PDB file of C-alpha atoms in Angstrom:
ATOM      1  CA  MET A   1      -1.519  -0.857 -38.337  1.00  0.00           C
ATOM      2  CA  PHE A   2      -3.826   2.487 -37.251  1.00  0.00           C
ATOM      3  CA  ASN A   3      -2.466   5.836 -38.860  1.00  0.00           C
ATOM      4  CA  ALA A   4      -2.724   7.262 -35.289  1.00  0.00           C
ATOM      5  CA  LYS A   5      -4.398   6.256 -32.039  1.00  0.00           C
ATOM      6  CA  VAL A   6      -6.737   9.039 -31.469  1.00  0.00           C
ATOM      7  CA  PHE A   7      -8.680  10.643 -34.620  1.00  0.00           C
ATOM      8  CA  SER A   8     -10.661  13.846 -34.086  1.00  0.00           C
ATOM      9  CA  ILE A   9     -12.797  15.636 -36.657  1.00  0.00           C
ATOM     10  CA  THR A  10     -15.133  18.412 -36.345  1.00  0.00           C
ATOM     11  CA  VAL A  11     -18.356  18.540 -38.883  1.00  0.00           C
ATOM     12  CA  PRO A  12     -21.012  21.174 -39.618  1.00  0.00           C
ATOM     13  CA  LYS A  13     -24.548  20.502 -37.808  1.00  0.00           C
ATOM     14  CA  GLU A  14     -26.022  20.669 -41.091  1.00  0.00           C
ATOM     15  CA  VAL A  15     -24.007  17.766 -42.701  1.00  0.00           C
ATOM     16  CA  GLU A  16     -25.662  16.265 -45.194  1.00  0.00           C
ATOM     17  CA  LYS A  17     -23.161  13.481 -46.409  1.00  0.00           C
ATOM     18  CA  ASN A  18     -22.046  10.087 -44.525  1.00  0.00           C
ATOM     19  CA  VAL A  19     -18.846  10.954 -42.575  1.00  0.00           C
ATOM     20  CA  VAL A  20     -16.128   8.577 -43.863  1.00  0.00           C
ATOM     21  CA  ILE A  21     -12.711   8.146 -42.209  1.00  0.00           C
ATOM     22  CA  GLU A  22      -9.779   6.013 -43.304  1.00  0.00           C
ATOM     23  CA  PRO A  23      -8.062   5.096 -40.515  1.00  0.00           C
ATOM     24  CA  LEU A  24      -5.915   2.416 -41.909  1.00  0.00           C
ATOM     25  CA  GLN A  25      -2.317   3.226 -43.559  1.00  0.00           C
ATOM     26  CA  LYS A  26      -2.013   3.579 -47.156  1.00  0.00           C
ATOM     27  CA  ASN A  27      -2.620   0.314 -48.940  1.00  0.00           C
ATOM     28  CA  GLU A  28      -2.786  -1.577 -45.648  1.00  0.00           C
ATOM     29  CA  LYS A  29      -5.492  -4.435 -45.866  1.00  0.00           C
ATOM     30  CA  ARG A  30      -6.883  -5.210 -42.607  1.00  0.00           C
ATOM     31  CA  GLU A  31     -10.127  -6.125 -40.738  1.00  0.00           C
ATOM     32  CA  MET A  32     -11.144  -3.802 -38.176  1.00  0.00           C
ATOM     33  CA  ASN A  33     -14.184  -4.082 -35.891  1.00  0.00           C
ATOM     34  CA  LEU A  34     -16.407  -1.770 -33.686  1.00  0.00           C
ATOM     35  CA  ILE A  35     -16.411  -1.874 -30.018  1.00  0.00           C
ATOM     36  CA  SER A  36     -19.871  -1.318 -29.515  1.00  0.00           C
ATOM     37  CA  ASP A  37     -19.763  -0.942 -25.424  1.00  0.00           C
ATOM     38  CA  SER A  38     -17.153   2.080 -26.312  1.00  0.00           C
ATOM     39  CA  ILE A  39     -19.811   4.246 -28.182  1.00  0.00           C
ATOM     40  CA  TYR A  40     -20.612   7.388 -26.320  1.00  0.00           C
ATOM     41  CA  ALA A  41     -22.681  10.437 -27.688  1.00  0.00           C
ATOM     42  CA  TRP A  42     -23.673  13.754 -25.899  1.00  0.00           C
ATOM     43  CA  GLY A  43     -26.194  16.404 -27.049  1.00  0.00           C
ATOM     44  CA  ASP A  44     -26.357  20.227 -27.102  1.00  0.00           C
ATOM     45  CA  SER A  45     -26.650  20.244 -23.165  1.00  0.00           C
ATOM     46  CA  MET A  46     -23.795  17.810 -22.831  1.00  0.00           C
ATOM     47  CA  GLU A  47     -26.442  15.214 -22.070  1.00  0.00           C
ATOM     48  CA  ILE A  48     -25.688  11.333 -22.781  1.00  0.00           C
ATOM     49  CA  VAL A  49     -27.294  10.600 -25.498  1.00  0.00           C
ATOM     50  CA  HIS A  50     -28.279   6.675 -26.379  1.00  0.00           C
ATOM     51  CA  ILE A  51     -27.773   6.035 -30.066  1.00  0.00           C
ATOM     52  CA  PRO A  52     -28.078   2.588 -32.014  1.00  0.00           C
ATOM     53  CA  SER A  53     -24.460   1.294 -32.886  1.00  0.00           C
ATOM     54  CA  ASP A  54     -25.780   0.497 -36.389  1.00  0.00           C
ATOM     55  CA  ILE A  55     -25.497   4.215 -37.253  1.00  0.00           C
ATOM     56  CA  ILE A  56     -21.790   3.439 -37.278  1.00  0.00           C
ATOM     57  CA  LYS A  57     -20.664   0.974 -40.184  1.00  0.00           C
ATOM     58  CA  ILE A  58     -17.040  -0.513 -40.970  1.00  0.00           C
ATOM     59  CA  GLU A  59     -16.976  -1.447 -44.801  1.00  0.00           C
ATOM     60  CA  SER A  60     -13.472  -2.350 -46.339  1.00  0.00           C
ATOM     61  CA  ASP A  61     -10.829   0.145 -44.535  1.00  0.00           C
ATOM     62  CA  SER A  62     -13.408   2.763 -43.637  1.00  0.00           C
ATOM     63  CA  VAL A  63     -15.053   3.948 -40.874  1.00  0.00           C
ATOM     64  CA  ILE A  64     -18.900   5.368 -42.084  1.00  0.00           C
ATOM     65  CA  ILE A  65     -21.049   7.284 -39.703  1.00  0.00           C
ATOM     66  CA  ASN A  66     -24.635   8.329 -40.593  1.00  0.00           C
ATOM     67  CA  ALA A  67     -24.901  11.960 -41.322  1.00  0.00           C
ATOM     68  CA  LEU A  68     -28.504  12.251 -40.257  1.00  0.00           C
ATOM     69  CA  ALA A  69     -27.995  10.904 -36.897  1.00  0.00           C
ATOM     70  CA  LEU A  70     -25.144  13.325 -36.268  1.00  0.00           C
ATOM     71  CA  GLN A  71     -27.495  16.232 -37.065  1.00  0.00           C
ATOM     72  CA  ASN A  72     -29.110  15.173 -33.508  1.00  0.00           C
ATOM     73  CA  LEU A  73     -25.952  15.121 -31.608  1.00  0.00           C
ATOM     74  CA  ARG A  74     -22.943  17.779 -30.446  1.00  0.00           C
ATOM     75  CA  GLY A  75     -20.559  14.710 -30.165  1.00  0.00           C
ATOM     76  CA  LEU A  76     -19.765  11.235 -30.625  1.00  0.00           C
ATOM     77  CA  GLN A  77     -16.882   8.842 -29.468  1.00  0.00           C
ATOM     78  CA  PHE A  78     -16.155   5.141 -30.156  1.00  0.00           C
ATOM     79  CA  GLN A  79     -13.099   2.882 -30.327  1.00  0.00           C
ATOM     80  CA  ILE A  80     -12.148   0.498 -33.411  1.00  0.00           C
ATOM     81  CA  VAL A  81     -10.076  -2.553 -32.810  1.00  0.00           C
ATOM     82  CA  ALA A  82      -7.828  -4.333 -35.670  1.00  0.00           C
ATOM     83  CA  MET A  83      -9.160  -8.140 -35.703  1.00  0.00           C
ATOM     84  CA  ASP A  84      -5.873  -9.567 -35.965  1.00  0.00           C
ATOM     85  CA  ASN A  85      -4.726  -7.799 -32.823  1.00  0.00           C
ATOM     86  CA  PRO A  86      -6.940  -6.762 -29.890  1.00  0.00           C
ATOM     87  CA  ASN A  87      -4.546  -4.467 -28.423  1.00  0.00           C
ATOM     88  CA  ASP A  88      -4.045  -2.355 -31.611  1.00  0.00           C
ATOM     89  CA  ARG A  89      -6.873   0.165 -31.296  1.00  0.00           C
ATOM     90  CA  ALA A  90      -8.080   3.603 -32.212  1.00  0.00           C
ATOM     91  CA  LEU A  91     -10.327   6.577 -30.501  1.00  0.00           C
ATOM     92  CA  ILE A  92     -12.171   8.445 -33.051  1.00  0.00           C
ATOM     93  CA  THR A  93     -14.231  11.413 -31.626  1.00  0.00           C
ATOM     94  CA  VAL A  94     -16.704  13.532 -34.149  1.00  0.00           C
ATOM     95  CA  TYR A  95     -17.837  17.171 -33.202  1.00  0.00           C
ATOM     96  CA  VAL A  96     -20.590  18.540 -34.328  1.00  0.00           C
ATOM     97  CA  SER A  97     -21.022  22.346 -34.672  1.00  0.00           C
ATOM     98  CA  SER A  98     -23.618  24.482 -35.763  1.00  0.00           C
ATOM     99  CA  ASP A  99     -21.890  27.800 -36.004  1.00  0.00           C
ATOM    100  CA  ALA A 100     -19.083  28.526 -38.595  1.00  0.00           C
ATOM    101  CA  THR A 101     -16.875  30.696 -36.056  1.00  0.00           C
ATOM    102  CA  LYS A 102     -17.082  28.341 -33.164  1.00  0.00           C
ATOM    103  CA  TYR A 103     -16.494  25.365 -35.493  1.00  0.00           C
ATOM    104  CA  ALA A 104     -13.180  27.133 -36.604  1.00  0.00           C
ATOM    105  CA  GLU A 105     -12.640  27.735 -32.972  1.00  0.00           C
ATOM    106  CA  GLN A 106     -13.484  24.312 -32.196  1.00  0.00           C
ATOM    107  CA  LYS A 107     -11.237  23.020 -34.727  1.00  0.00           C
ATOM    108  CA  MET A 108      -8.321  25.204 -33.368  1.00  0.00           C
ATOM    109  CA  GLU A 109      -8.954  23.887 -30.035  1.00  0.00           C
ATOM    110  CA  GLN A 110      -9.010  20.564 -30.947  1.00  0.00           C
ATOM    111  CA  SER A 111      -5.610  20.797 -32.343  1.00  0.00           C
ATOM    112  CA  LYS A 112      -3.705  21.960 -29.465  1.00  0.00           C
ATOM    113  CA  PRO A 113      -1.323  19.610 -27.892  1.00  0.00           C
ATOM    114  CA  GLN A 114      -2.601  17.280 -25.362  1.00  0.00           C
ATOM    115  CA  PHE A 115      -0.569  15.678 -22.317  1.00  0.00           C
ATOM    116  CA  VAL A 116      -1.485  12.532 -21.016  1.00  0.00           C
ATOM    117  CA  LEU A 117      -2.371  11.736 -17.424  1.00  0.00           C
ATOM    118  CA  PRO A 118      -1.805  12.964 -14.593  1.00  0.00           C
ATOM    119  CA  TRP A 119      -2.623  16.079 -16.775  1.00  0.00           C
ATOM    120  CA  ILE A 120      -6.122  16.940 -17.275  1.00  0.00           C
ATOM    121  CA  SER A 121      -6.155  20.685 -18.381  1.00  0.00           C
ATOM    122  CA  GLU A 122      -4.212  23.807 -18.314  1.00  0.00           C
ATOM    123  CA  ASP A 123      -6.272  25.151 -15.353  1.00  0.00           C
ATOM    124  CA  GLN A 124      -5.372  22.066 -12.693  1.00  0.00           C
ATOM    125  CA  ALA A 125      -1.924  22.027 -11.602  1.00  0.00           C
ATOM    126  CA  ILE A 126      -0.282  18.749 -10.854  1.00  0.00           C
ATOM    127  CA  GLN A 127       1.358  18.432  -7.440  1.00  0.00           C
ATOM    128  CA  ILE A 128       5.088  16.705  -7.083  1.00  0.00           C
ATOM    129  CA  ASN A 129       7.169  16.455  -4.386  1.00  0.00           C
ATOM    130  CA  LEU A 130      11.002  16.387  -4.755  1.00  0.00           C
ATOM    131  CA  PRO A 131      13.551  15.554  -2.292  1.00  0.00           C
ATOM    132  CA  GLU A 132      16.559  18.021  -2.353  1.00  0.00           C
ATOM    133  CA  GLU A 133      19.906  16.619  -3.660  1.00  0.00           C
ATOM    134  CA  THR A 134      17.651  14.297  -6.220  1.00  0.00           C
ATOM    135  CA  PRO A 135      20.289  12.862  -8.533  1.00  0.00           C
ATOM    136  CA  LEU A 136      20.790  14.315 -11.891  1.00  0.00           C
ATOM    137  CA  GLU A 137      18.761  13.072 -14.943  1.00  0.00           C
ATOM    138  CA  HIS A 138      16.357  11.413 -12.356  1.00  0.00           C
ATOM    139  CA  THR A 139      12.897  11.455 -13.773  1.00  0.00           C
ATOM    140  CA  LEU A 140      10.659  13.890 -12.033  1.00  0.00           C
ATOM    141  CA  ILE A 141       7.749  13.063 -14.138  1.00  0.00           C
ATOM    142  CA  HIS A 142       6.762  11.140 -17.401  1.00  0.00           C
ATOM    143  CA  LEU A 143       4.452  13.445 -19.008  1.00  0.00           C
ATOM    144  CA  PRO A 144       4.329  13.100 -23.121  1.00  0.00           C
ATOM    145  CA  ALA A 145       2.430  15.538 -25.156  1.00  0.00           C
ATOM    146  CA  PHE A 146       0.625  14.278 -28.664  1.00  0.00           C
ATOM    147  CA  ASN A 147      -1.105  15.926 -31.574  1.00  0.00           C
ATOM    148  CA  PRO A 148      -4.921  15.003 -30.567  1.00  0.00           C
ATOM    149  CA  GLU A 149      -5.504  14.642 -34.571  1.00  0.00           C
ATOM    150  CA  THR A 150      -3.120  12.298 -35.335  1.00  0.00           C
ATOM    151  CA  GLY A 151      -1.587  10.788 -31.903  1.00  0.00           C
ATOM    152  CA  GLU A 152       1.970  11.586 -32.649  1.00  0.00           C
ATOM    153  CA  ILE A 153       4.249  12.631 -29.868  1.00  0.00           C
ATOM    154  CA  ILE A 154       5.157  16.494 -29.566  1.00  0.00           C
ATOM    155  CA  ASN A 155       8.926  17.202 -29.057  1.00  0.00           C
ATOM    156  CA  ASN A 156       8.954  20.955 -29.126  1.00  0.00           C
ATOM    157  CA  ILE A 157       8.714  21.458 -25.382  1.00  0.00           C
ATOM    158  CA  THR A 158       9.928  24.408 -23.276  1.00  0.00           C
ATOM    159  CA  LEU A 159      10.034  24.890 -19.868  1.00  0.00           C
ATOM    160  CA  LYS A 160       8.951  28.399 -17.892  1.00  0.00           C
ATOM    161  CA  GLY A 161       9.361  29.515 -14.642  1.00  0.00           C
ATOM    162  CA  ALA A 162      12.091  30.595 -12.076  1.00  0.00           C
ATOM    163  CA  MET A 163      13.361  27.601 -11.167  1.00  0.00           C
ATOM    164  CA  ALA A 164      13.280  25.967 -14.529  1.00  0.00           C
ATOM    165  CA  GLU A 165      16.924  25.962 -15.125  1.00  0.00           C
ATOM    166  CA  TYR A 166      17.096  23.006 -12.738  1.00  0.00           C
ATOM    167  CA  PHE A 167      15.255  20.599 -15.059  1.00  0.00           C
ATOM    168  CA  THR A 168      15.325  19.851 -18.486  1.00  0.00           C
ATOM    169  CA  TYR A 169      12.424  18.115 -20.591  1.00  0.00           C
ATOM    170  CA  ASP A 170      14.075  14.557 -22.384  1.00  0.00           C
ATOM    171  CA  THR A 171      12.380  14.185 -25.632  1.00  0.00           C
ATOM    172  CA  SER A 172      13.683  10.670 -25.753  1.00  0.00           C
ATOM    173  CA  LYS A 173      11.997   9.611 -22.636  1.00  0.00           C
ATOM    174  CA  SER A 174       9.060  12.511 -22.707  1.00  0.00           C
ATOM    175  CA  SER A 175       9.913  13.294 -19.286  1.00  0.00           C
ATOM    176  CA  LEU A 176      10.794  16.004 -17.019  1.00  0.00           C
ATOM    177  CA  VAL A 177      14.384  15.357 -15.487  1.00  0.00           C
ATOM    178  CA  VAL A 178      16.571  17.069 -12.944  1.00  0.00           C
ATOM    179  CA  ALA A 179      19.387  19.280 -14.642  1.00  0.00           C
ATOM    180  CA  LYS A 180      20.657  20.829 -11.411  1.00  0.00           C
ATOM    181  CA  LEU A 181      20.932  19.549  -7.916  1.00  0.00           C
ATOM    182  CA  ILE A 182      18.948  21.263  -5.308  1.00  0.00           C
ATOM    183  CA  ASP A 183      19.961  22.201  -2.097  1.00  0.00           C
ATOM    184  CA  TYR A 184      16.953  22.886   0.154  1.00  0.00           C
ATOM    185  CA  GLU A 185      19.177  24.884   2.947  1.00  0.00           C
ATOM    186  CA  VAL A 186      20.378  27.583   0.117  1.00  0.00           C
ATOM    187  CA  LEU A 187      16.878  28.012  -1.331  1.00  0.00           C
ATOM    188  CA  ASP A 188      14.678  31.285  -0.069  1.00  0.00           C
ATOM    189  CA  LEU A 189      11.031  30.422   1.001  1.00  0.00           C
ATOM    190  CA  SER A 190       9.782  31.216  -2.496  1.00  0.00           C
ATOM    191  CA  GLN A 191      11.821  28.718  -4.108  1.00  0.00           C
ATOM    192  CA  LYS A 192      10.915  25.878  -1.686  1.00  0.00           C
ATOM    193  CA  ILE A 193       7.374  25.848  -3.334  1.00  0.00           C
ATOM    194  CA  PHE A 194       7.472  26.874  -6.875  1.00  0.00           C
ATOM    195  CA  ASP A 195       5.469  26.971 -10.191  1.00  0.00           C
ATOM    196  CA  LEU A 196       7.067  25.053 -13.211  1.00  0.00           C
ATOM    197  CA  GLU A 197       5.417  25.426 -16.491  1.00  0.00           C
ATOM    198  CA  ILE A 198       5.911  22.610 -19.737  1.00  0.00           C
ATOM    199  CA  ILE A 199       4.572  24.007 -22.737  1.00  0.00           C
ATOM    200  CA  ALA A 200       4.091  21.684 -25.816  1.00  0.00           C
ATOM    201  CA  ASP A 201       4.163  23.882 -29.296  1.00  0.00           C
ATOM    202  CA  ASN A 202       2.300  22.457 -32.197  1.00  0.00           C
ATOM    203  CA  PRO A 203       3.297  24.945 -35.312  1.00  0.00           C
ATOM    204  CA  SER A 204      -0.390  24.530 -36.673  1.00  0.00           C
ATOM    205  CA  SER A 205      -1.827  25.157 -33.304  1.00  0.00           C
ATOM    206  CA  PRO A 206      -1.764  27.529 -29.817  1.00  0.00           C
ATOM    207  CA  PRO A 207       0.592  25.955 -27.644  1.00  0.00           C
ATOM    208  CA  THR A 208      -0.767  23.996 -24.355  1.00  0.00           C
ATOM    209  CA  SER A 209       0.775  24.377 -21.037  1.00  0.00           C
ATOM    210  CA  ALA A 210       1.170  21.554 -18.209  1.00  0.00           C
ATOM    211  CA  ASN A 211       1.352  23.537 -14.914  1.00  0.00           C
ATOM    212  CA  LEU A 212       3.186  21.951 -12.109  1.00  0.00           C
ATOM    213  CA  ILE A 213       3.474  22.903  -8.324  1.00  0.00           C
ATOM    214  CA  VAL A 214       6.891  21.728  -6.913  1.00  0.00           C
ATOM    215  CA  THR A 215       7.420  21.188  -3.367  1.00  0.00           C
ATOM    216  CA  VAL A 216      11.237  20.538  -2.309  1.00  0.00           C
ATOM    217  CA  GLN A 217      11.342  18.398   0.536  1.00  0.00           C
ATOM    218  CA  ASN A 218      13.879  18.864   3.160  1.00  0.00           C
ATOM    219  CA  LEU A 219      16.291  15.789   4.112  1.00  0.00           C
ATOM    220  CA  ASP A 220      17.898  15.795   7.243  1.00  0.00           C
ATOM    221  CA  ASP A 221      21.307  15.223   5.563  1.00  0.00           C
ATOM    222  CA  ASN A 222      23.583  17.743   7.699  1.00  0.00           C
ATOM    223  CA  SER A 223      25.506  17.099  10.744  1.00  0.00           C
ATOM    224  CA  PRO A 224      24.804  19.263  13.826  1.00  0.00           C
ATOM    225  CA  LYS A 225      27.386  21.589  14.478  1.00  0.00           C
ATOM    226  CA  ILE A 226      28.422  22.734  18.507  1.00  0.00           C
ATOM    227  CA  LEU A 227      29.126  26.135  18.376  1.00  0.00           C
ATOM    228  CA  PHE A 228      30.765  28.261  21.327  1.00  0.00           C
ATOM    229  CA  PHE A 229      31.078  31.898  22.238  1.00  0.00           C
ATOM    230  CA  ASN A 230      30.291  34.125  19.214  1.00  0.00           C
ATOM    231  CA  ASN A 231      29.084  31.324  16.866  1.00  0.00           C
ATOM    232  CA  GLU A 232      32.752  30.602  16.536  1.00  0.00           C
ATOM    233  CA  ASN A 233      33.572  26.669  16.027  1.00  0.00           C
ATOM    234  CA  ALA A 234      35.540  25.242  19.258  1.00  0.00           C
ATOM    235  CA  GLU A 235      39.026  24.613  18.717  1.00  0.00           C
ATOM    236  CA  LYS A 236      39.923  20.726  19.124  1.00  0.00           C
ATOM    237  CA  PRO A 237      40.483  20.090  21.628  1.00  0.00           C
ATOM    238  CA  LEU A 238      39.128  22.552  23.670  1.00  0.00           C
ATOM    239  CA  LYS A 239      40.798  23.318  26.783  1.00  0.00           C
ATOM    240  CA  LEU A 240      39.266  24.384  29.923  1.00  0.00           C
ATOM    241  CA  LYS A 241      40.631  25.619  33.207  1.00  0.00           C
ATOM    242  CA  LEU A 242      38.928  24.481  36.186  1.00  0.00           C
ATOM    243  CA  SER A 243      39.670  25.483  39.905  1.00  0.00           C
ATOM    244  CA  GLU A 244      39.878  22.770  42.382  1.00  0.00           C
ATOM    245  CA  ASN A 245      37.190  22.253  44.692  1.00  0.00           C
ATOM    246  CA  SER A 246      34.895  23.934  42.338  1.00  0.00           C
ATOM    247  CA  PRO A 247      31.091  24.106  43.523  1.00  0.00           C
ATOM    248  CA  PRO A 248      28.240  21.904  41.857  1.00  0.00           C
ATOM    249  CA  GLY A 249      26.734  23.787  39.321  1.00  0.00           C
ATOM    250  CA  LYS A 250      29.588  25.930  38.400  1.00  0.00           C
ATOM    251  CA  ILE A 251      29.247  26.678  34.550  1.00  0.00           C
ATOM    252  CA  LEU A 252      32.578  25.826  32.715  1.00  0.00           C
ATOM    253  CA  ILE A 253      31.422  26.666  29.119  1.00  0.00           C
ATOM    254  CA  GLU A 254      28.164  27.166  27.247  1.00  0.00           C
ATOM    255  CA  PHE A 255      27.510  26.073  23.734  1.00  0.00           C
ATOM    256  CA  LYS A 256      24.504  25.765  21.288  1.00  0.00           C
ATOM    257  CA  ILE A 257      23.655  23.341  18.344  1.00  0.00           C
ATOM    258  CA  PHE A 258      23.439  24.434  15.137  1.00  0.00           C
ATOM    259  CA  ASP A 259      21.280  22.841  12.758  1.00  0.00           C
ATOM    260  CA  ALA A 260      21.659  23.375   9.015  1.00  0.00           C
ATOM    261  CA  ASP A 261      18.294  21.202   8.192  1.00  0.00           C
ATOM    262  CA  ALA A 262      16.145  23.379  10.847  1.00  0.00           C
ATOM    263  CA  GLU A 263      13.192  25.013   9.411  1.00  0.00           C
ATOM    264  CA  PRO A 264      12.225  28.132  11.374  1.00  0.00           C
ATOM    265  CA  GLU A 265       9.667  29.246   9.093  1.00  0.00           C
ATOM    266  CA  LYS A 266       7.575  26.048   9.913  1.00  0.00           C
ATOM    267  CA  LYS A 267       9.030  26.009  13.519  1.00  0.00           C
ATOM    268  CA  LYS A 268      10.697  22.642  12.758  1.00  0.00           C
ATOM    269  CA  TYR A 269      13.581  21.860  14.778  1.00  0.00           C
ATOM    270  CA  ASP A 270      15.180  18.418  15.402  1.00  0.00           C
ATOM    271  CA  LYS A 271      15.593  17.422  18.901  1.00  0.00           C
ATOM    272  CA  PHE A 272      19.473  16.467  19.909  1.00  0.00           C
ATOM    273  CA  ASN A 273      20.655  13.947  23.015  1.00  0.00           C
ATOM    274  CA  PHE A 274      23.773  14.749  24.605  1.00  0.00           C
ATOM    275  CA  LYS A 275      26.344  12.500  26.094  1.00  0.00           C
ATOM    276  CA  LEU A 276      29.611  12.924  28.025  1.00  0.00           C
ATOM    277  CA  SER A 277      32.654  10.431  27.774  1.00  0.00           C
ATOM    278  CA  GLY A 278      35.943  10.316  29.357  1.00  0.00           C
ATOM    279  CA  GLU A 279      37.554   9.158  32.216  1.00  0.00           C
ATOM    280  CA  ILE A 280      36.118  11.322  34.632  1.00  0.00           C
ATOM    281  CA  ALA A 281      32.777  12.237  32.681  1.00  0.00           C
ATOM    282  CA  GLY A 282      30.844  11.138  35.557  1.00  0.00           C
ATOM    283  CA  ASN A 283      31.914  14.365  37.554  1.00  0.00           C
ATOM    284  CA  PHE A 284      30.274  16.790  34.870  1.00  0.00           C
ATOM    285  CA  GLN A 285      26.886  17.231  33.401  1.00  0.00           C
ATOM    286  CA  ILE A 286      25.353  18.957  30.631  1.00  0.00           C
ATOM    287  CA  GLN A 287      22.389  21.490  31.471  1.00  0.00           C
ATOM    288  CA  GLN A 288      20.164  21.746  28.581  1.00  0.00           C
ATOM    289  CA  VAL A 289      18.494  25.567  28.344  1.00  0.00           C
ATOM    290  CA  CYS A 290      15.225  25.982  26.263  1.00  0.00           C
TER     291      CYS A 290
END
């Protein structure tokens, strides 16, 4: 088994000795092979550079890269595979730097934690829709963070944001999960769409953030209420007095419907249907006023 799934190294542009990488675990004897179709190289302007596959050689338990060929590149990437298991692969990336300061900066940048897809970079936010009342411990997103130099999973994760208390990062699943129930109706406008930051920290390098934009979705989960008079709930049963021979069109009572799921800021309201029931219901009607 390879030491890691991802290997990343940086060498100076004036490299004179062939680069040697030992991807196998100590004292392990396994045959491995280069996946020729995976070779990708680029130059100073990030243009693709076509190179022969023989600049990469596999000898015994080592991968050897020709130093002279690297001097004409800015970077090289390829995969290797175990001969006894085609699913056991490792990705190797070699960066070539011509400046000592940039080399150190590049080395530091390369060691920063990375997240898996759908994360792309710290500058690109991940959009997530979250229905209100989502159950506790429900997985919002599976987003492992890893050390790009070793491929090891990073468990030093913190959350940041005004709504961070509603979530937790479950390191056993490498996932963001719900920690508190969210009721759409009690949120203010700024809480219905909010930013959430997942921060992965590796002691030997700067932290990396995954920025999420979470939209809480309103569910039609509240029964409408009939309100009379001064927004008070009606007594049940409601007793009304009606004089005999009252003319058609006489108003007996006025009421309105209160819908907790309405979203006035979006001008979103449900439409309700009304029906009268009872022995003489046919003698009355409900008149809707917009």
